[in-house]
PDB file of C-alpha atoms in Angstrom:
ATOM      1  CA  MET A   1     -24.940 -22.943  10.812  1.00 85.00           C
ATOM      2  CA  PHE A   2     -21.242 -23.641  10.356  1.00 97.00           C
ATOM      3  CA  PRO A   3     -19.317 -23.118  13.760  1.00 97.00           C
ATOM      4  CA  TYR A   4     -16.138 -23.163  12.153  1.00 97.00           C
ATOM      5  CA  HIS A   5     -17.046 -21.171   9.280  1.00 98.00           C
ATOM      6  CA  PRO A   6     -19.505 -18.705  10.462  1.00 97.00           C
ATOM      7  CA  ASP A   7     -20.471 -16.521   7.737  1.00 97.00           C
ATOM      8  CA  PRO A   8     -19.661 -18.251   4.272  1.00 97.00           C
ATOM      9  CA  VAL A   9     -21.788 -16.020   2.226  1.00 97.00           C
ATOM     10  CA  ALA A  10     -19.778 -13.291   3.207  1.00 96.00           C
ATOM     11  CA  THR A  11     -16.439 -14.970   2.489  1.00 96.00           C
ATOM     12  CA  GLY A  12     -17.570 -15.964  -1.101  1.00 95.00           C
ATOM     13  CA  ALA A  13     -17.669 -19.705  -0.168  1.00 96.00           C
ATOM     14  CA  ILE A  14     -21.433 -19.826  -0.798  1.00 97.00           C
ATOM     15  CA  VAL A  15     -23.029 -18.250  -2.972  1.00 98.00           C
ATOM     16  CA  ARG A  16     -26.650 -17.626  -4.351  1.00 98.00           C
ATOM     17  CA  SER A  17     -27.298 -20.220  -7.330  1.00 97.00           C
ATOM     18  CA  ASP A  18     -30.479 -21.875  -9.337  1.00 97.00           C
ATOM     19  CA  GLY A  19     -28.022 -24.668  -9.679  1.00 95.00           C
ATOM     20  CA  GLU A  20     -29.085 -28.088  -8.234  1.00 97.00           C
ATOM     21  CA  CYS A  21     -27.119 -30.155  -5.509  1.00 98.00           C
ATOM     22  CA  SER A  22     -25.497 -33.162  -6.704  1.00 97.00           C
ATOM     23  CA  CYS A  23     -26.074 -34.840  -3.310  1.00 98.00           C
ATOM     24  CA  CYS A  24     -29.741 -33.996  -2.802  1.00 98.00           C
ATOM     25  CA  ASP A  25     -30.848 -33.220  -6.019  1.00 97.00           C
ATOM     26  CA  ARG A  26     -32.607 -29.888  -4.833  1.00 97.00           C
ATOM     27  CA  ALA A  27     -32.194 -26.392  -6.002  1.00 97.00           C
ATOM     28  CA  ARG A  28     -32.174 -24.733  -2.745  1.00 97.00           C
ATOM     29  CA  GLY A  29     -30.818 -21.101  -3.843  1.00 97.00           C
ATOM     30  CA  TYR A  30     -27.551 -21.352  -2.587  1.00 98.00           C
ATOM     31  CA  ILE A  31     -24.400 -23.610  -3.777  1.00 98.00           C
ATOM     32  CA  TYR A  32     -20.959 -23.992  -2.410  1.00 98.00           C
ATOM     33  CA  THR A  33     -17.798 -22.638  -4.496  1.00 96.00           C
ATOM     34  CA  GLY A  34     -14.970 -23.627  -2.484  1.00 94.00           C
ATOM     35  CA  PRO A  35     -12.643 -26.689  -2.916  1.00 94.00           C
ATOM     36  CA  VAL A  36     -13.653 -30.024  -2.697  1.00 96.00           C
ATOM     37  CA  TYR A  37     -11.344 -33.186  -2.464  1.00 94.00           C
ATOM     38  CA  ALA A  38     -13.323 -35.929  -3.669  1.00 96.00           C
ATOM     39  CA  ALA A  39     -12.747 -38.376  -6.639  1.00 95.00           C
ATOM     40  CA  GLU A  40     -15.668 -36.681  -8.687  1.00 94.00           C
ATOM     41  CA  ASP A  41     -15.600 -32.792  -9.581  1.00 94.00           C
ATOM     42  CA  LEU A  42     -18.100 -31.442  -7.309  1.00 96.00           C
ATOM     43  CA  ARG A  43     -17.048 -27.598  -7.143  1.00 90.00           C
ATOM     44  CA  ASN A  44     -20.413 -25.625  -7.538  1.00 95.00           C
ATOM     45  CA  ARG A  45     -22.519 -28.736  -7.056  1.00 96.00           C
ATOM     46  CA  LEU A  46     -23.185 -29.289  -3.545  1.00 98.00           C
ATOM     47  CA  CYS A  47     -25.738 -27.363  -1.606  1.00 98.00           C
ATOM     48  CA  PRO A  48     -24.609 -25.883   2.114  1.00 98.00           C
ATOM     49  CA  TRP A  49     -27.298 -28.071   4.128  1.00 98.00           C
ATOM     50  CA  CYS A  50     -25.591 -31.497   2.369  1.00 98.00           C
ATOM     51  CA  ILE A  51     -22.225 -29.983   3.754  1.00 98.00           C
ATOM     52  CA  ALA A  52     -23.567 -29.323   6.844  1.00 98.00           C
ATOM     53  CA  ASN A  53     -25.378 -32.537   7.636  1.00 97.00           C
ATOM     54  CA  GLY A  54     -22.323 -34.445   6.517  1.00 97.00           C
ATOM     55  CA  SER A  55     -24.471 -36.061   3.505  1.00 98.00           C
ATOM     56  CA  ALA A  56     -22.097 -34.724   0.954  1.00 98.00           C
ATOM     57  CA  ALA A  57     -18.940 -36.197   2.735  1.00 97.00           C
ATOM     58  CA  ALA A  58     -20.421 -39.420   3.126  1.00 98.00           C
ATOM     59  CA  ARG A  59     -22.165 -39.873  -0.097  1.00 97.00           C
ATOM     60  CA  PHE A  60     -18.918 -38.702  -2.132  1.00 98.00           C
ATOM     61  CA  ASP A  61     -16.186 -39.312   0.290  1.00 97.00           C
ATOM     62  CA  ALA A  62     -15.378 -35.713   0.205  1.00 97.00           C
ATOM     63  CA  GLN A  63     -13.281 -33.314   2.381  1.00 96.00           C
ATOM     64  CA  PHE A  64     -13.662 -29.740   2.040  1.00 95.00           C
ATOM     65  CA  THR A  65     -10.259 -28.462   3.495  1.00 91.00           C
ATOM     66  CA  ASP A  66      -7.253 -30.595   3.060  1.00 74.00           C
ATOM     67  CA  VAL A  67      -5.316 -30.153   6.417  1.00 65.00           C
ATOM     68  CA  VAL A  68      -6.125 -29.778   9.939  1.00 69.00           C
ATOM     69  CA  ASP A  69      -3.528 -30.546  12.571  1.00 74.00           C
ATOM     70  CA  ASP A  70      -3.854 -31.059  16.187  1.00 79.00           C
ATOM     71  CA  VAL A  71      -7.341 -31.264  16.867  1.00 87.00           C
ATOM     72  CA  PRO A  72      -9.631 -34.260  18.478  1.00 88.00           C
ATOM     73  CA  ARG A  73     -10.977 -36.355  16.049  1.00 88.00           C
ATOM     74  CA  ASP A  74     -14.561 -35.147  16.208  1.00 91.00           C
ATOM     75  CA  ARG A  75     -13.510 -31.400  15.692  1.00 92.00           C
ATOM     76  CA  LEU A  76     -11.305 -33.007  12.873  1.00 92.00           C
ATOM     77  CA  PHE A  77     -14.248 -34.500  10.934  1.00 93.00           C
ATOM     78  CA  ALA A  78     -16.517 -31.377  11.867  1.00 95.00           C
ATOM     79  CA  ILE A  79     -13.998 -29.178   9.924  1.00 95.00           C
ATOM     80  CA  THR A  80     -12.918 -31.092   7.174  1.00 95.00           C
ATOM     81  CA  GLN A  81     -16.314 -32.951   6.353  1.00 96.00           C
ATOM     82  CA  ARG A  82     -19.087 -30.525   7.720  1.00 97.00           C
ATOM     83  CA  THR A  83     -17.653 -26.938   7.187  1.00 97.00           C
ATOM     84  CA  PRO A  84     -17.285 -25.125   3.909  1.00 97.00           C
ATOM     85  CA  GLY A  85     -13.610 -24.716   2.986  1.00 96.00           C
ATOM     86  CA  PHE A  86     -11.907 -21.510   1.539  1.00 94.00           C
ATOM     87  CA  SER A  87      -9.890 -20.986  -1.474  1.00 90.00           C
ATOM     88  CA  ALA A  88      -6.374 -19.896  -1.109  1.00 89.00           C
ATOM     89  CA  TRP A  89      -3.440 -19.110  -3.621  1.00 85.00           C
ATOM     90  CA  GLN A  90      -1.405 -21.930  -2.308  1.00 83.00           C
ATOM     91  CA  GLN A  91      -2.597 -25.036  -0.217  1.00 81.00           C
ATOM     92  CA  GLU A  92      -5.101 -23.656   2.396  1.00 86.00           C
ATOM     93  CA  HIS A  93      -4.801 -24.972   6.002  1.00 88.00           C
ATOM     94  CA  TRP A  94      -7.352 -24.522   8.866  1.00 93.00           C
ATOM     95  CA  LEU A  95      -5.903 -22.676  11.926  1.00 93.00           C
ATOM     96  CA  VAL A  96      -5.644 -24.236  15.648  1.00 93.00           C
ATOM     97  CA  HIS A  97      -5.755 -22.675  18.692  1.00 93.00           C
ATOM     98  CA  CYS A  98      -6.819 -23.912  22.138  1.00 93.00           C
ATOM     99  CA  ASP A  99      -6.988 -27.474  21.096  1.00 91.00           C
ATOM    100  CA  ASP A 100      -9.741 -26.633  18.475  1.00 93.00           C
ATOM    101  CA  GLY A 101     -10.077 -25.472  14.867  1.00 93.00           C
ATOM    102  CA  ALA A 102     -10.303 -21.674  14.899  1.00 95.00           C
ATOM    103  CA  ALA A 103     -13.521 -19.976  12.891  1.00 97.00           C
ATOM    104  CA  PHE A 104     -12.436 -18.527   9.690  1.00 97.00           C
ATOM    105  CA  LEU A 105     -13.542 -15.039   9.174  1.00 98.00           C
ATOM    106  CA  GLY A 106     -12.272 -14.463   5.684  1.00 96.00           C
ATOM    107  CA  THR A 107      -9.490 -12.757   3.809  1.00 96.00           C
ATOM    108  CA  ALA A 108      -7.943  -9.568   5.266  1.00 96.00           C
ATOM    109  CA  GLY A 109      -5.521  -6.778   4.188  1.00 96.00           C
ATOM    110  CA  ALA A 110      -2.967  -5.003   6.200  1.00 96.00           C
ATOM    111  CA  ALA A 111      -5.596  -2.124   6.857  1.00 95.00           C
ATOM    112  CA  GLY A 112      -8.279  -4.563   8.149  1.00 94.00           C
ATOM    113  CA  LEU A 113      -5.760  -6.345  10.268  1.00 95.00           C
ATOM    114  CA  ALA A 114      -5.241  -2.993  12.226  1.00 90.00           C
ATOM    115  CA  ALA A 115      -8.010  -3.869  14.467  1.00 94.00           C
ATOM    116  CA  TYR A 116      -6.520  -7.276  15.301  1.00 96.00           C
ATOM    117  CA  PRO A 117      -2.965  -7.069  16.939  1.00 95.00           C
ATOM    118  CA  GLU A 118      -3.025 -10.644  17.717  1.00 96.00           C
ATOM    119  CA  ALA A 119      -3.626 -11.683  14.307  1.00 96.00           C
ATOM    120  CA  TRP A 120      -0.880  -9.354  13.305  1.00 95.00           C
ATOM    121  CA  THR A 121       1.769 -10.912  15.669  1.00 94.00           C
ATOM    122  CA  SER A 122       0.997 -14.393  14.206  1.00 94.00           C
ATOM    123  CA  LEU A 123       1.802 -12.886  10.601  1.00 95.00           C
ATOM    124  CA  GLN A 124       4.966 -11.528  12.123  1.00 94.00           C
ATOM    125  CA  ARG A 125       5.860 -14.676  13.660  1.00 93.00           C
ATOM    126  CA  GLU A 126       5.313 -16.492  10.447  1.00 92.00           C
ATOM    127  CA  LEU A 127       7.723 -14.496   8.575  1.00 93.00           C
ATOM    128  CA  GLU A 128      10.582 -14.365  11.498  1.00 93.00           C
ATOM    129  CA  SER A 129      13.098 -16.170   9.224  1.00 94.00           C
ATOM    130  CA  TRP A 130      12.583 -13.120   6.668  1.00 94.00           C
ATOM    131  CA  PRO A 131      14.761 -10.458   6.584  1.00 95.00           C
ATOM    132  CA  ALA A 132      13.250  -7.589   8.811  1.00 93.00           C
ATOM    133  CA  SER A 133      12.761  -5.102   5.943  1.00 94.00           C
ATOM    134  CA  GLN A 134      11.356  -7.592   3.583  1.00 94.00           C
ATOM    135  CA  ALA A 135       9.121  -9.068   6.207  1.00 93.00           C
ATOM    136  CA  GLU A 136       7.605  -5.644   6.698  1.00 93.00           C
ATOM    137  CA  GLN A 137       7.246  -4.790   3.116  1.00 95.00           C
ATOM    138  CA  PHE A 138       5.292  -7.957   2.635  1.00 95.00           C
ATOM    139  CA  LEU A 139       2.906  -7.419   5.470  1.00 94.00           C
ATOM    140  CA  LYS A 140       1.892  -3.811   4.294  1.00 95.00           C
ATOM    141  CA  ALA A 141       1.389  -4.850   1.072  1.00 95.00           C
ATOM    142  CA  LEU A 142      -1.514  -7.585   2.210  1.00 96.00           C
ATOM    143  CA  THR A 143      -4.768  -6.751   0.346  1.00 95.00           C
ATOM    144  CA  LYS A 144      -8.222  -8.435   1.044  1.00 94.00           C
ATOM    145  CA  ASP A 145      -8.971  -9.056  -2.400  1.00 91.00           C
ATOM    146  CA  GLY A 146      -5.669  -9.875  -4.118  1.00 90.00           C
ATOM    147  CA  GLN A 147      -2.276 -10.980  -3.343  1.00 91.00           C
ATOM    148  CA  PRO A 148      -0.464 -11.275  -0.893  1.00 95.00           C
ATOM    149  CA  THR A 149      -3.571 -11.655   1.334  1.00 94.00           C
ATOM    150  CA  ALA A 150      -3.972 -12.756   4.802  1.00 96.00           C
ATOM    151  CA  TYR A 151      -6.508 -15.478   6.043  1.00 96.00           C
ATOM    152  CA  LEU A 152      -8.223 -14.177   9.338  1.00 97.00           C
ATOM    153  CA  PHE A 153      -9.402 -16.921  12.040  1.00 97.00           C
ATOM    154  CA  ARG A 154     -10.967 -16.417  15.409  1.00 98.00           C
ATOM    155  CA  CYS A 155     -10.564 -18.815  18.286  1.00 97.00           C
ATOM    156  CA  ARG A 156     -13.694 -20.235  19.185  1.00 97.00           C
ATOM    157  CA  VAL A 157     -12.496 -20.844  22.831  1.00 97.00           C
ATOM    158  CA  CYS A 158     -10.542 -17.789  23.932  1.00 97.00           C
ATOM    159  CA  GLY A 159     -11.519 -15.130  21.219  1.00 97.00           C
ATOM    160  CA  SER A 160      -7.911 -14.615  20.009  1.00 97.00           C
ATOM    161  CA  HIS A 161      -7.693 -13.569  16.328  1.00 97.00           C
ATOM    162  CA  LEU A 162      -5.078 -15.459  14.252  1.00 96.00           C
ATOM    163  CA  ALA A 163      -3.906 -15.111  10.692  1.00 96.00           C
ATOM    164  CA  TYR A 164      -1.813 -16.566   7.993  1.00 94.00           C
ATOM    165  CA  SER A 165      -0.437 -15.020   4.904  1.00 93.00           C
ATOM    166  CA  ASP A 166      -0.427 -16.306   1.190  1.00 90.00           C
ATOM    167  CA  ALA A 167       0.451 -15.338  -2.481  1.00 86.00           C
ATOM    168  CA  THR A 168       1.379 -17.385  -5.530  1.00 74.00           C
TER     169      THR A 168
END
């Protein structure tokens, strides 16, 4: 349903809920819990169907992720206006690879990233300006459900895994 966020239920961006959607006025059994950039406070008030078809973005002039760089306009709109975002400790950002937005897979800790050497390498590059021992200590401290954490993505074109880290 969401090519750029293939399992928003697993990532926690969409949860089971009896709540009514502020866009379609229907209770569909699920509600979006992630960030919404709009004039009105819409957090926990939109269903995934209204996000997917673009009606929530159109009706409320909303976006679901704040920053996406270097992608063609049609993909930019698909990511920002028709894809559930995710919550990050700081400002989230969508990773791009092969001229397209990557698919968000969720948070990951150091142990989980061991299966994704390309993602680990992207995290090491992110910390190149840090003293080596400090960067190594930070990366070893990454945790899936706390902080610091990593946000894991997969390129939709070549299948490479990417990540960036974040903490308060």
